[in-house]
Coordinates of C-alpha atoms in Angstrom, one line a residue:
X1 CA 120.6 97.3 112.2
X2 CA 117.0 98.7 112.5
X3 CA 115.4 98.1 116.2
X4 CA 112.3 96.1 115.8
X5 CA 110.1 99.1 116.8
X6 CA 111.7 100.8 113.6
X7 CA 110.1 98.4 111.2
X8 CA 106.5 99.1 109.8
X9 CA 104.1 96.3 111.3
X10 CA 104.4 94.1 107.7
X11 CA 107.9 94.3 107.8
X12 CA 107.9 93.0 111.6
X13 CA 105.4 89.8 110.4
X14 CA 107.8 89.2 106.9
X15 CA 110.8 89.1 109.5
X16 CA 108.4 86.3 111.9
X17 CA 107.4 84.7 109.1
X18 CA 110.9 83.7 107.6
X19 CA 112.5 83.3 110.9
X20 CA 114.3 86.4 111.5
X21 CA 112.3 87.9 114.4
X22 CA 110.5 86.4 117.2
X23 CA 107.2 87.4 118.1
X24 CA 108.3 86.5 122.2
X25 CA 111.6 88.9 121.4
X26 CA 109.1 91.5 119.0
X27 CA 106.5 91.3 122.5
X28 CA 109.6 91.8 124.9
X29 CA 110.8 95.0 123.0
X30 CA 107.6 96.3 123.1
X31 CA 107.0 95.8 126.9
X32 CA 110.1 97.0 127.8
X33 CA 109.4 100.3 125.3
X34 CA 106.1 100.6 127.4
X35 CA 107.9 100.1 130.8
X36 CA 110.3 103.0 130.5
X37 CA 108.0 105.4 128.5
X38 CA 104.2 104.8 129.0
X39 CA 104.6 107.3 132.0
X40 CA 105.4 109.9 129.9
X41 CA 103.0 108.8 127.3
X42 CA 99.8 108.3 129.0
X43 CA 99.1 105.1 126.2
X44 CA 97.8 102.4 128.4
X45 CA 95.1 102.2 131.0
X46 CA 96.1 98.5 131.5
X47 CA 98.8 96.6 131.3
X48 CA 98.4 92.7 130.3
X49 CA 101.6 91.0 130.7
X50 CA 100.1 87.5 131.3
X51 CA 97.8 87.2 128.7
X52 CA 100.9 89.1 126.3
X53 CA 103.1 86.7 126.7
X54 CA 100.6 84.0 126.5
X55 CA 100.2 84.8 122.8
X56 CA 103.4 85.8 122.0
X57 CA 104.3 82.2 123.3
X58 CA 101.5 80.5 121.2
X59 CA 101.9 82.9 118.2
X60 CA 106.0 81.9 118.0
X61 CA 105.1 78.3 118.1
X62 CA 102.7 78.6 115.7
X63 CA 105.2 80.4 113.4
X64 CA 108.0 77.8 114.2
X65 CA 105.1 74.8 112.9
X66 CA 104.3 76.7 109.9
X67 CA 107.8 77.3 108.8
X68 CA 108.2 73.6 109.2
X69 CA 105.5 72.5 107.7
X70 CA 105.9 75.3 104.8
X71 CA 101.8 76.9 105.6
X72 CA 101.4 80.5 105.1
X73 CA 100.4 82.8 108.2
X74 CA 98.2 85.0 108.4
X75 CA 99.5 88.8 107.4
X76 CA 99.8 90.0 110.8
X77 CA 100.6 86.9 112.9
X78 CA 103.0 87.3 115.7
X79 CA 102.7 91.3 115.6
X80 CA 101.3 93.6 119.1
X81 CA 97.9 95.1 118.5
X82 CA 96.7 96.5 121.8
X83 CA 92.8 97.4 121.8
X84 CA 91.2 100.4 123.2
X85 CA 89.6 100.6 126.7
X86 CA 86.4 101.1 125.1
X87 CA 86.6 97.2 124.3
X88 CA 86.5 94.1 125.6
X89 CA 88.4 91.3 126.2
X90 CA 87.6 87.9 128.0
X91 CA 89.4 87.8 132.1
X92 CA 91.1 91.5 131.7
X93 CA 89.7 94.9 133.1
X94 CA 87.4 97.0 130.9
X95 CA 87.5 100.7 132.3
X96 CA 85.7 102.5 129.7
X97 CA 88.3 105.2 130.8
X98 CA 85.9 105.5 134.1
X99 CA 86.3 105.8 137.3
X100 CA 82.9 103.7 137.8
X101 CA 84.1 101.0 136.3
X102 CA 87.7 100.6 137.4
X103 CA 87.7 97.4 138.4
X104 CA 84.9 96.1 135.8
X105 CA 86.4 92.5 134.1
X106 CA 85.1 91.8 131.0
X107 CA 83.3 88.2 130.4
X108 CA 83.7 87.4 126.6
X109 CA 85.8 88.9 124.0
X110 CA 84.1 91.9 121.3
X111 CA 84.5 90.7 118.3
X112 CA 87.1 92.5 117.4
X113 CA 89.3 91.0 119.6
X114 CA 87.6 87.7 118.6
X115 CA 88.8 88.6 115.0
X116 CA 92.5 89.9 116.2
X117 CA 93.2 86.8 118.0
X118 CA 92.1 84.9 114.8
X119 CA 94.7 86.4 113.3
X120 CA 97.5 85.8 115.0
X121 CA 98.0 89.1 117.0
X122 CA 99.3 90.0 120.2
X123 CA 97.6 92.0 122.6
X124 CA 100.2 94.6 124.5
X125 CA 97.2 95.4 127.1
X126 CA 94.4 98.2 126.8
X127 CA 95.2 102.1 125.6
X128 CA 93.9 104.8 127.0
X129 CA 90.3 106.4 126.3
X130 CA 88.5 109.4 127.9
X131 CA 85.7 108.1 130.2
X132 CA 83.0 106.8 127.5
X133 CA 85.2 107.3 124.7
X134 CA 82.6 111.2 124.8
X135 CA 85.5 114.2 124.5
X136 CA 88.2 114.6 121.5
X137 CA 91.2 114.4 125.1
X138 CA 92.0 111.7 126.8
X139 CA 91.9 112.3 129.8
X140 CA 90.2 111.0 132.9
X141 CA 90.6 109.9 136.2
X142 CA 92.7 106.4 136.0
X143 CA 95.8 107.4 134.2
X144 CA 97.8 110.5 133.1
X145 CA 96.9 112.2 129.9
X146 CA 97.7 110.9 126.7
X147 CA 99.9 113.2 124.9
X148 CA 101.4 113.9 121.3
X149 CA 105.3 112.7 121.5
X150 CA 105.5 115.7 118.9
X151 CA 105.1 118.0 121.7
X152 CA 104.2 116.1 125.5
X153 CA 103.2 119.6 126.7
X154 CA 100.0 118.8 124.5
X155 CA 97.1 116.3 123.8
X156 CA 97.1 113.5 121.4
X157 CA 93.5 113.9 121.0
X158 CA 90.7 111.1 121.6
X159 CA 88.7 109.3 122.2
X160 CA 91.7 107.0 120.6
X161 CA 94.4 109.1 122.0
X162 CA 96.3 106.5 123.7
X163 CA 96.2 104.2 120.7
X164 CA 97.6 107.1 118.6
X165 CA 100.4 107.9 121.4
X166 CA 101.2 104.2 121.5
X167 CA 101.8 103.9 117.7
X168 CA 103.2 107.2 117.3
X169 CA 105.7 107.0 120.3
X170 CA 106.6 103.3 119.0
X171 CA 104.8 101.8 121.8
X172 CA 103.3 99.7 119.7
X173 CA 103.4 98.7 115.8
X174 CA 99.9 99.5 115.1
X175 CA 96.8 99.7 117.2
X176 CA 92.9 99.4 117.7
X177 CA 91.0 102.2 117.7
X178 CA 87.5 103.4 117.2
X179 CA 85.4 106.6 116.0
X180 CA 82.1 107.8 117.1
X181 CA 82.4 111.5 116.1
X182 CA 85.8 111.6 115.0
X183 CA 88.0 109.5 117.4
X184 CA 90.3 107.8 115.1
X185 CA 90.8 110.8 112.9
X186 CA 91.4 112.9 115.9
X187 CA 94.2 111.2 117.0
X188 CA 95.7 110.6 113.9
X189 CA 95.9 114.0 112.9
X190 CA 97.7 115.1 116.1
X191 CA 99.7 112.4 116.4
X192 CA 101.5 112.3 112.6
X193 CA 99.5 109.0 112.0
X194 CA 97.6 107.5 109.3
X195 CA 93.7 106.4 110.6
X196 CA 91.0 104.8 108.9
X197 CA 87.2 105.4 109.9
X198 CA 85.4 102.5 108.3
X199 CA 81.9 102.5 106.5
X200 CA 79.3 101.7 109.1
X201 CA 78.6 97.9 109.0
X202 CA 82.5 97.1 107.6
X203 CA 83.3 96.2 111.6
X204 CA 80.9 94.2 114.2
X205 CA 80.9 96.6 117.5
X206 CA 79.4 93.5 119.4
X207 CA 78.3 91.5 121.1
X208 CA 77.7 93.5 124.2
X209 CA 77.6 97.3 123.5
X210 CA 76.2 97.4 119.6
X211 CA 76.0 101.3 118.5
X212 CA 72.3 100.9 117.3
X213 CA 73.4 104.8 116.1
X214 CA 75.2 103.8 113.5
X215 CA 78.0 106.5 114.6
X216 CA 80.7 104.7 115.9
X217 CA 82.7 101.9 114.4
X218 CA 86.4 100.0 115.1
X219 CA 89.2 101.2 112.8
X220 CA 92.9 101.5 112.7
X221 CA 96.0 103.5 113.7
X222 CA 98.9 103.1 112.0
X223 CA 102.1 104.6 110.7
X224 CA 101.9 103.6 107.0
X225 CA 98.6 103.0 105.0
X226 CA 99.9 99.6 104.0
X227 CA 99.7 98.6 107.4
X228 CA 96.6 100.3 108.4
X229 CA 94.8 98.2 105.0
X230 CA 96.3 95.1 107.1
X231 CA 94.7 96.1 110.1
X232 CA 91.6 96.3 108.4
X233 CA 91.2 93.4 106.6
X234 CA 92.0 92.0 109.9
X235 CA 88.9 93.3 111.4
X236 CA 86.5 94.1 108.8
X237 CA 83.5 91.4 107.8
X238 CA 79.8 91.3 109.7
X239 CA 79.3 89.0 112.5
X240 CA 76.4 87.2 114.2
X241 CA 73.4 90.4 115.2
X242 CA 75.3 93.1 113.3
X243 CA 72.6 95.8 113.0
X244 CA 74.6 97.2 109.9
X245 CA 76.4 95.2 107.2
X246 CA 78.7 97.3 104.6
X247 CA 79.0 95.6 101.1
X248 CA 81.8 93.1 101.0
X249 CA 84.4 93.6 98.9
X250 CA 84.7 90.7 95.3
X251 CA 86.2 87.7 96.2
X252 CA 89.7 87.1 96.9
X253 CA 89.9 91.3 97.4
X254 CA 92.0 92.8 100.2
X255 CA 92.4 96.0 101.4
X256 CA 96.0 95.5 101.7
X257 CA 95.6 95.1 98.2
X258 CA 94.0 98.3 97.6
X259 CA 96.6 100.0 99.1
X260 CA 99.3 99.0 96.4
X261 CA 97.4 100.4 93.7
X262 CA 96.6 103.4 91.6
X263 CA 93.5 105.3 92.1
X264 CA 93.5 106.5 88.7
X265 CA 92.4 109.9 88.1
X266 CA 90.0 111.0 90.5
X267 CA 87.3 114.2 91.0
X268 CA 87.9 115.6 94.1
X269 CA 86.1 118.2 96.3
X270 CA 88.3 120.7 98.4
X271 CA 86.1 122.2 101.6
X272 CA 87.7 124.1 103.5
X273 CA 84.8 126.3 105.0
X274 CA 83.1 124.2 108.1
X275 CA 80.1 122.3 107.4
X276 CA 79.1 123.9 111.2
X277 CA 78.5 127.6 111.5
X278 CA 80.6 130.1 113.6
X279 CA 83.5 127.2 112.8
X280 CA 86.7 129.5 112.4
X281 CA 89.7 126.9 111.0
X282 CA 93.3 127.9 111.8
X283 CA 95.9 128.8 109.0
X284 CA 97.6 125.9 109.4
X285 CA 94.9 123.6 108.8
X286 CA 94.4 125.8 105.3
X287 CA 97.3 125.4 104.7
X288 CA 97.3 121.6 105.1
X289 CA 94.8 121.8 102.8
X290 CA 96.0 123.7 100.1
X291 CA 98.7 122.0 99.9
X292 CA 97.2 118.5 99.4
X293 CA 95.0 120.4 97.0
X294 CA 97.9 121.5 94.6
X295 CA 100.2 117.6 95.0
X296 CA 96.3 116.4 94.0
X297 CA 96.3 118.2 91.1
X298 CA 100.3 117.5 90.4
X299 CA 99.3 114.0 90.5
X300 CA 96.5 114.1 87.7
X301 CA 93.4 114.5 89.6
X302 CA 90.8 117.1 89.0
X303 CA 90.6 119.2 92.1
X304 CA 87.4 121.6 92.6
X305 CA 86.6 123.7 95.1
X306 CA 83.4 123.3 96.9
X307 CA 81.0 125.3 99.6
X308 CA 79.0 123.5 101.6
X309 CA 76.0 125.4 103.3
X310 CA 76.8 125.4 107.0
X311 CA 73.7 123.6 108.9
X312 CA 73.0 124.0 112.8
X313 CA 70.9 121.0 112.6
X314 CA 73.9 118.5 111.9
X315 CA 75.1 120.0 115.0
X316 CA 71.9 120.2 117.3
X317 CA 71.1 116.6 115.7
X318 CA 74.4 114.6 117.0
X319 CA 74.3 116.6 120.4
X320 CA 71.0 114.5 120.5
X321 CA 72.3 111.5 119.6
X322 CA 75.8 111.5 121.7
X323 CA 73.6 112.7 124.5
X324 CA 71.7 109.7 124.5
X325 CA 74.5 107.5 124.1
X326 CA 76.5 109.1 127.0
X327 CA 72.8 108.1 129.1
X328 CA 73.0 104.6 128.3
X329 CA 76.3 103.5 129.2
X330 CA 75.8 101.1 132.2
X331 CA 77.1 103.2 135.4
X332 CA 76.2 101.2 138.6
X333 CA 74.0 103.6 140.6
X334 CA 77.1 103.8 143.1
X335 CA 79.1 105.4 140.3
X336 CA 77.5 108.1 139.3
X337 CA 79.0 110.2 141.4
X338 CA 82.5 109.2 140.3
X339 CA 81.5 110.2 136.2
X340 CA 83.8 113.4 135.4
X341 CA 81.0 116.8 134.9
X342 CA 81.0 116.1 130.8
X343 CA 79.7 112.7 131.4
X344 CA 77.3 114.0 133.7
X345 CA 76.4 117.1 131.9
X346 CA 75.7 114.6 128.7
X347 CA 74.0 111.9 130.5
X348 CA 71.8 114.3 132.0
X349 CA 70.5 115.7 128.6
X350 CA 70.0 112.4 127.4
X351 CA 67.9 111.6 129.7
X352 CA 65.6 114.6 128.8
X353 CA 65.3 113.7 125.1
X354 CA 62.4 112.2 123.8
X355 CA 61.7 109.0 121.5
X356 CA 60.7 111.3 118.8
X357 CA 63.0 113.6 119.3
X358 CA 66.0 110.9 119.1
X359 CA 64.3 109.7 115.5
X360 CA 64.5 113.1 114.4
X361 CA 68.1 113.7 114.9
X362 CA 68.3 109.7 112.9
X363 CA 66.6 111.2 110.4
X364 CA 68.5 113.8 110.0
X365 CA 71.1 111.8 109.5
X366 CA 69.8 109.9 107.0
X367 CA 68.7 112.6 104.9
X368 CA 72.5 114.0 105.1
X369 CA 73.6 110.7 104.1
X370 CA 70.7 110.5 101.2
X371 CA 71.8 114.4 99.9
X372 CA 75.4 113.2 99.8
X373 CA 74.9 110.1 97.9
X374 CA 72.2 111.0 95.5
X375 CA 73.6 115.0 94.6
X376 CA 77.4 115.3 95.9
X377 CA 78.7 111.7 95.8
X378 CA 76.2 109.1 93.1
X379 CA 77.9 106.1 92.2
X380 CA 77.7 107.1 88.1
X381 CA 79.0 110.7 88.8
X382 CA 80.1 113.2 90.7
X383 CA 83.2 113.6 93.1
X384 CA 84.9 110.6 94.4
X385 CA 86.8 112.4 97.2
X386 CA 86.1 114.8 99.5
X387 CA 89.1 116.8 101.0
X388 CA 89.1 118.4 104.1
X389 CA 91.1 119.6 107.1
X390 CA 90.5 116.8 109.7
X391 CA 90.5 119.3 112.4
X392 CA 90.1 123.4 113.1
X393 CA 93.1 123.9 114.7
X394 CA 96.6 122.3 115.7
X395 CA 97.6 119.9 118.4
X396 CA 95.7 121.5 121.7
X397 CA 97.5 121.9 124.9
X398 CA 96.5 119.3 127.8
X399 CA 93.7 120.2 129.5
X400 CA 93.1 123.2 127.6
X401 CA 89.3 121.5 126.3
X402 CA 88.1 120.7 129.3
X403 CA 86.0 122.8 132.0
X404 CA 84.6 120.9 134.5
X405 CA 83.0 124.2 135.9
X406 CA 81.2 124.9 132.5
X407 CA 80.9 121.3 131.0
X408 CA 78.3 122.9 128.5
X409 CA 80.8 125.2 127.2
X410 CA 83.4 122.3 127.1
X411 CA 81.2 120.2 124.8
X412 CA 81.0 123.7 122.6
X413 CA 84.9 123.9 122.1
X414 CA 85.3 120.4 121.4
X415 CA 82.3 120.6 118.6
X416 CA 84.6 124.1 117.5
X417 CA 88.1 122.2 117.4
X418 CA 86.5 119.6 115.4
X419 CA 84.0 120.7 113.3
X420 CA 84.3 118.4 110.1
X421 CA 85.1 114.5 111.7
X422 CA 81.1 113.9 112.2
X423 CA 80.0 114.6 109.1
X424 CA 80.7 110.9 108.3
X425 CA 79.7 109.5 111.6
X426 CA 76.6 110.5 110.6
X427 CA 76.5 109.7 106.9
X428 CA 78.4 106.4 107.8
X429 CA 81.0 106.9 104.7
X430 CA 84.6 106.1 105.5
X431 CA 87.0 108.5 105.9
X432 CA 90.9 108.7 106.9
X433 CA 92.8 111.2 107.9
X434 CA 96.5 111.2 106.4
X435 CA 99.7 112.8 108.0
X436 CA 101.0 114.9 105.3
X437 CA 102.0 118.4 106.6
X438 CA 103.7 119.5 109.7
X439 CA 103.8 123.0 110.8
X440 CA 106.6 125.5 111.6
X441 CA 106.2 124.5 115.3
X442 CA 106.9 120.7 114.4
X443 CA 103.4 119.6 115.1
X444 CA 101.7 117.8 113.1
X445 CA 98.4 118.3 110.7
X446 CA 96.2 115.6 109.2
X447 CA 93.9 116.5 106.3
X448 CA 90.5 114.4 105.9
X449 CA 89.8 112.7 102.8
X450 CA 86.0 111.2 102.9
X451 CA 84.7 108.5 100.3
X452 CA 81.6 106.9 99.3
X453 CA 79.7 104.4 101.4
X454 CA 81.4 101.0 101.6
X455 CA 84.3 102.6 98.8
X456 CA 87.0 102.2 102.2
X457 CA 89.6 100.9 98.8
X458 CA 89.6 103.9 96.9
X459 CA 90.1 106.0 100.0
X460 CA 93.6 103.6 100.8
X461 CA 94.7 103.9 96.9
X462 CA 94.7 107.3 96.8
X463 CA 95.8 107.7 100.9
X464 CA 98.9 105.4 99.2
X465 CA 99.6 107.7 96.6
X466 CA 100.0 110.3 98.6
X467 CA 102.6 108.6 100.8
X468 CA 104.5 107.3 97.5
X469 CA 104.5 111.1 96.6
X470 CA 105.3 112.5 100.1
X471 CA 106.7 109.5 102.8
X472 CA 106.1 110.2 106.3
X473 CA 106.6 107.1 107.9
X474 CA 110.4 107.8 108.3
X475 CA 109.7 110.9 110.4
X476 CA 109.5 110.0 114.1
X477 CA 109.7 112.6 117.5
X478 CA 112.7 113.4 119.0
X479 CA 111.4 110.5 121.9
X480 CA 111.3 107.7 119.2

C-alpha cells in the first residue's frame, strides 16, 4: 500500500473525501517526514505545530460532517500547503528569511493564506526563503540551506527553494511559492518540479506588502500539473486594493479543468539564445530544449525557431526595479546591520535611484510587454507558446552564487545563471517551468514555456500533455 506522501495532493483529498485518509493521520505523516528530514533539507524556517493541528482537527471534522450530510468539499480540503516566509500569517513568525526580523509575528493573514484557509488546507509551518526573497539560493542566516534532494551537495534554487525542497523531498504534497524574477521557476527546475508563475493580477499579494512593480506574484509548486491547476484555482481571483486584476476565466471554468484537456495544435517559438547579452547556456539546458522541441512537434504542434535580439536595457531596467524593492522592505534601523552584503549592496542602490529613473525602467517594461503582445504574441495570430530553457545552467552547488566580499559580482552571476525567468516578470505573462529532462548526472532540468497575458489555461493544457507523453511524477530521489 502507497504511503500517504506517495499520493499526488488530489489523490490525498479523493482518499479524505470518501473516508479513507484522515487529514489529522495525512498532517501527522507529514510532521513526522519533516521531523526526521527537514535538517537535511533546509525546507522550513518555521515550524507550526499548534496552529497544524488546529486545522488538521477542524479540517477532519469538517470532512466527517460533509460525508454525513453528503456536501461536497472543496478540492483540496484536509491536504498540507505550507506558505513561504515571504508571507504572512495571523499569530506565527514572519522572517522574510532575515535576520532583522527573526522574531517579527505577523498581525493578519495575506490573502493568500486568507484564500488557503478558505479552502480547507493545512498549513505545515513556513518554507524557507533567502532574506527578501532577492537571490535565486536560499540561503541566509536563520536556517541551513535549502538543497535539491536530487543531489544535497547543491541548491534547490530560490527565492522558493524551500517550498520546492519540501514538495520534492515529500515534505509536503504541494506548496506556496512566489516569483518576482524567477522564484518559482527556479526552484522548480532544480528541484524535478512542475511550477506555475501566474499572470500579474491572477493572485492578490496583499494586504500589507502589495508589489506596486507588478513583478512578483503567488504561484504553485507541485509534483503533477493537475495538482498545481488545484493549487491555483485555490488562490487565484482579485481581492479588496489589488493594484492589478488579470481577466477572469468564463463562468464555471477551472484551471484544474484546463489541465485535463487538449491544447490542440499550437505555434510554438523555440529560443534558446538568451534574451540578455554575454548569457552563455549550458549543453544541458540545450539539450532540454531540443528535446521538448522535437516531442512538440511529435505531438502535432508547429515548432519554429526564433532569435530574439539580446537587450541590456531589460537587464539595466530590473536591476532598477529589484534595487528599489530590496530599499523598501521595512528593516528596523537596529537591523540593518544584521542584512547579509546582497541586501545591503541592493538596498543601497535603491536608494540612489531616482523617481524618473524608476518610471523609466516601468516603462521599459511596458514597452517589452506592448512588443510581445502586439508583434510576437497578438491574440488573432502569432505564436501561442514560447519555449525556453528555464535556466543557463544545471543545479548549482551551495554557496557557489554567493560572494559576500563582491556582492556586485554576485548579483551578476545570479542575472547569468538565470537569464530568461524575468522576461515575464516584467511582461506579467505566465509562465511554468516543467520537469521533463534529467541529465546524465541525475539532476534535473526544467524547460520554460511562456504564454499570453491572462492565457495561464493553455499553458496547463499543453504543460499536461507533456506529462501524459513523458510522466515524471513517479520519479522521486533516492531520499523519498
Amino acid at each position: 500500500m502507497a504511503a500517504p506522501h506517495d499520493l499526488t495532493a488530489l489523490e490525498q483529498a479523493a482518499a479524505i473525501r470518501s473516508g479513507d485518509l484522515s487529514p489529522v493521520e495525512l498532517t501527522e505523516h507529514y510532521l513526522e517526514r519533516m521531523d526526521r528530514l527537514d535538517d537535511t533539507l533546509g525546507a522550513f524556517l518555521t515550524r507550526t505545530p499548534r496552529l497544524t493541528r488546529e486545522q488538521a482537527a477542524l479540517a477532519e471534522s469538517e470532512a466527517v460532517a460533509a460525508r454525513r450530510e453528503g456536501r461536497e468539499l472543496p478540492p483540496l480540503h484536509g491536504v498540507p500547503v505550507p506558505v513561504k516566509d515571504l508571507n504572512h500569517v495571523a499569530g506565527e513568525r514572519c522572517t522574510m528569511g532575515s535576520r532583522a526580523l527573526a522574531e517579527d509575528v505577523s498581525p493578519v493573514d495575506d490573502h493568500v493564506v486568507t484564500k488557503l484557509r478558505a479552502a480547507g488546507t493545512v498549513m505545515l509551518g513556513k518554507t524557507n526563503t533567502p532574506e527578501f526573497g532577492l537571490p535565486c539560493y536560499t540561503e541566509n542566516g536563520l536556517a541551513p540551506p535549502a538543497r535539491t534532494p536530487w543531489d544535497l551537495s547543491r541548491s534547490a534554487g530560490g527565492s522558493s527553494g524551500g517550498a520546492a525542497a519540501a514538495v520534492a523531498g515529500g515534505l509536503a504534497p504541494l506548496a506556496h511559492a512566489s516569483d518576482g524574477g524567477g522564484s518559482i521557476r527556479i526552484p522548480a527546475s532544480v528541484c524535478g518540479l512542475f511550477g506555475i508563475k501566474p499572470s500579474r493580477g491572477r493572485v492578490s499579494s496583499g494586504p500589507l506588502l502589495h508589489d506596486i512593480t507588478g513583478l512578483s506574484t503567488s504561484g504553485p509548486l507541485a509534483r503533477t500539473v493537475a495538482d498545481a491547476a488545484a493549487l491555483l484555482d485555490v488562490l487565484a481571483g482579485p481581492m479588496p486594493g489589488d493594484p492589478f486584476t488579470a481577466p477572469a476565466l468564463p463562468p464555471g471554468e477551472t484551471f484544474t479543468a484546463h489541465a485535463r484537456r487538449e491544447p490542440g495544435q499550437l505555434r510554438i517559438a523555440c529560443l534558446t539564445d538568451a534574451p540578455i547579452p554575454n548569457a552563455d547556456v549550458h549543453p544541458d539546458c540545450l539539450a532540454a530544449v531540443t528535446e521538448t522541441a522535437k516531442l512538440l512537434g511529435e505531438l502535432g504542434h508547429r515548432v519554429e525557431e526564433l532569435a530574439l535580439p539580446a537587450d541590456d536595457g531589460i537587464r539595466y531596467a530590473f536591476t532598477r526595479v529589484w534595487s528599489v524593492i530590496a530599499a523598501n522592505r521595512p528593516v528596523p534601523p537596529e537591523g540593518e546591520e544584521l542584512l547579509m552584503p546582497l541586501t545591503r549592496y541592493l538596498r543601497a542602490r535603491g536608494s540612489e535611484v531616482s523617481g524618473t529613473d524608476f518610471a523609466g525602467a516601468m516603462y521599459t517594461f511596458r514597452m517589452l510587454a506592448q512588443t510581445l503582445a502586439d508583434g510576437l504574441m497578438p491574440q488573432d495570430g502569432g505564436y501561442d507558446v514560447v519555449l525556453s530553457p528555464t535556466l543557463a545552467a544545471p543545479p548549482a552547488p551551495v554557496g557557489s552564487l554567493r560572494d559576500d566580499a563582491d556582492p556586485q559580482a554576485e548579483f551578476a552571476a545570479i542575472g547569468a545563471f538565470t537569464p530568461f525567468t524575468a522576461l515575464y516578470n516584467a511582461t506579467g505573462q505566465p509562465a511554468v517551468s516543467v520537469p521533463l529532462h534529467w541529465n546524465a548526472a541525475g539532476l534535473p532540468i526544467g524547460v520554460m514555456l511562456g504564454g499570453r497575458y491572462g492565457d495561464e489555461a493553455t499553458l496547463l493544457s499543453l504543460s499536461a500533455q507533456l506529462e501524459r507523453a513523458r510522466p515524471w511524477a513517479g520519479r522521486k530521489p533516492s531520499m523519498w
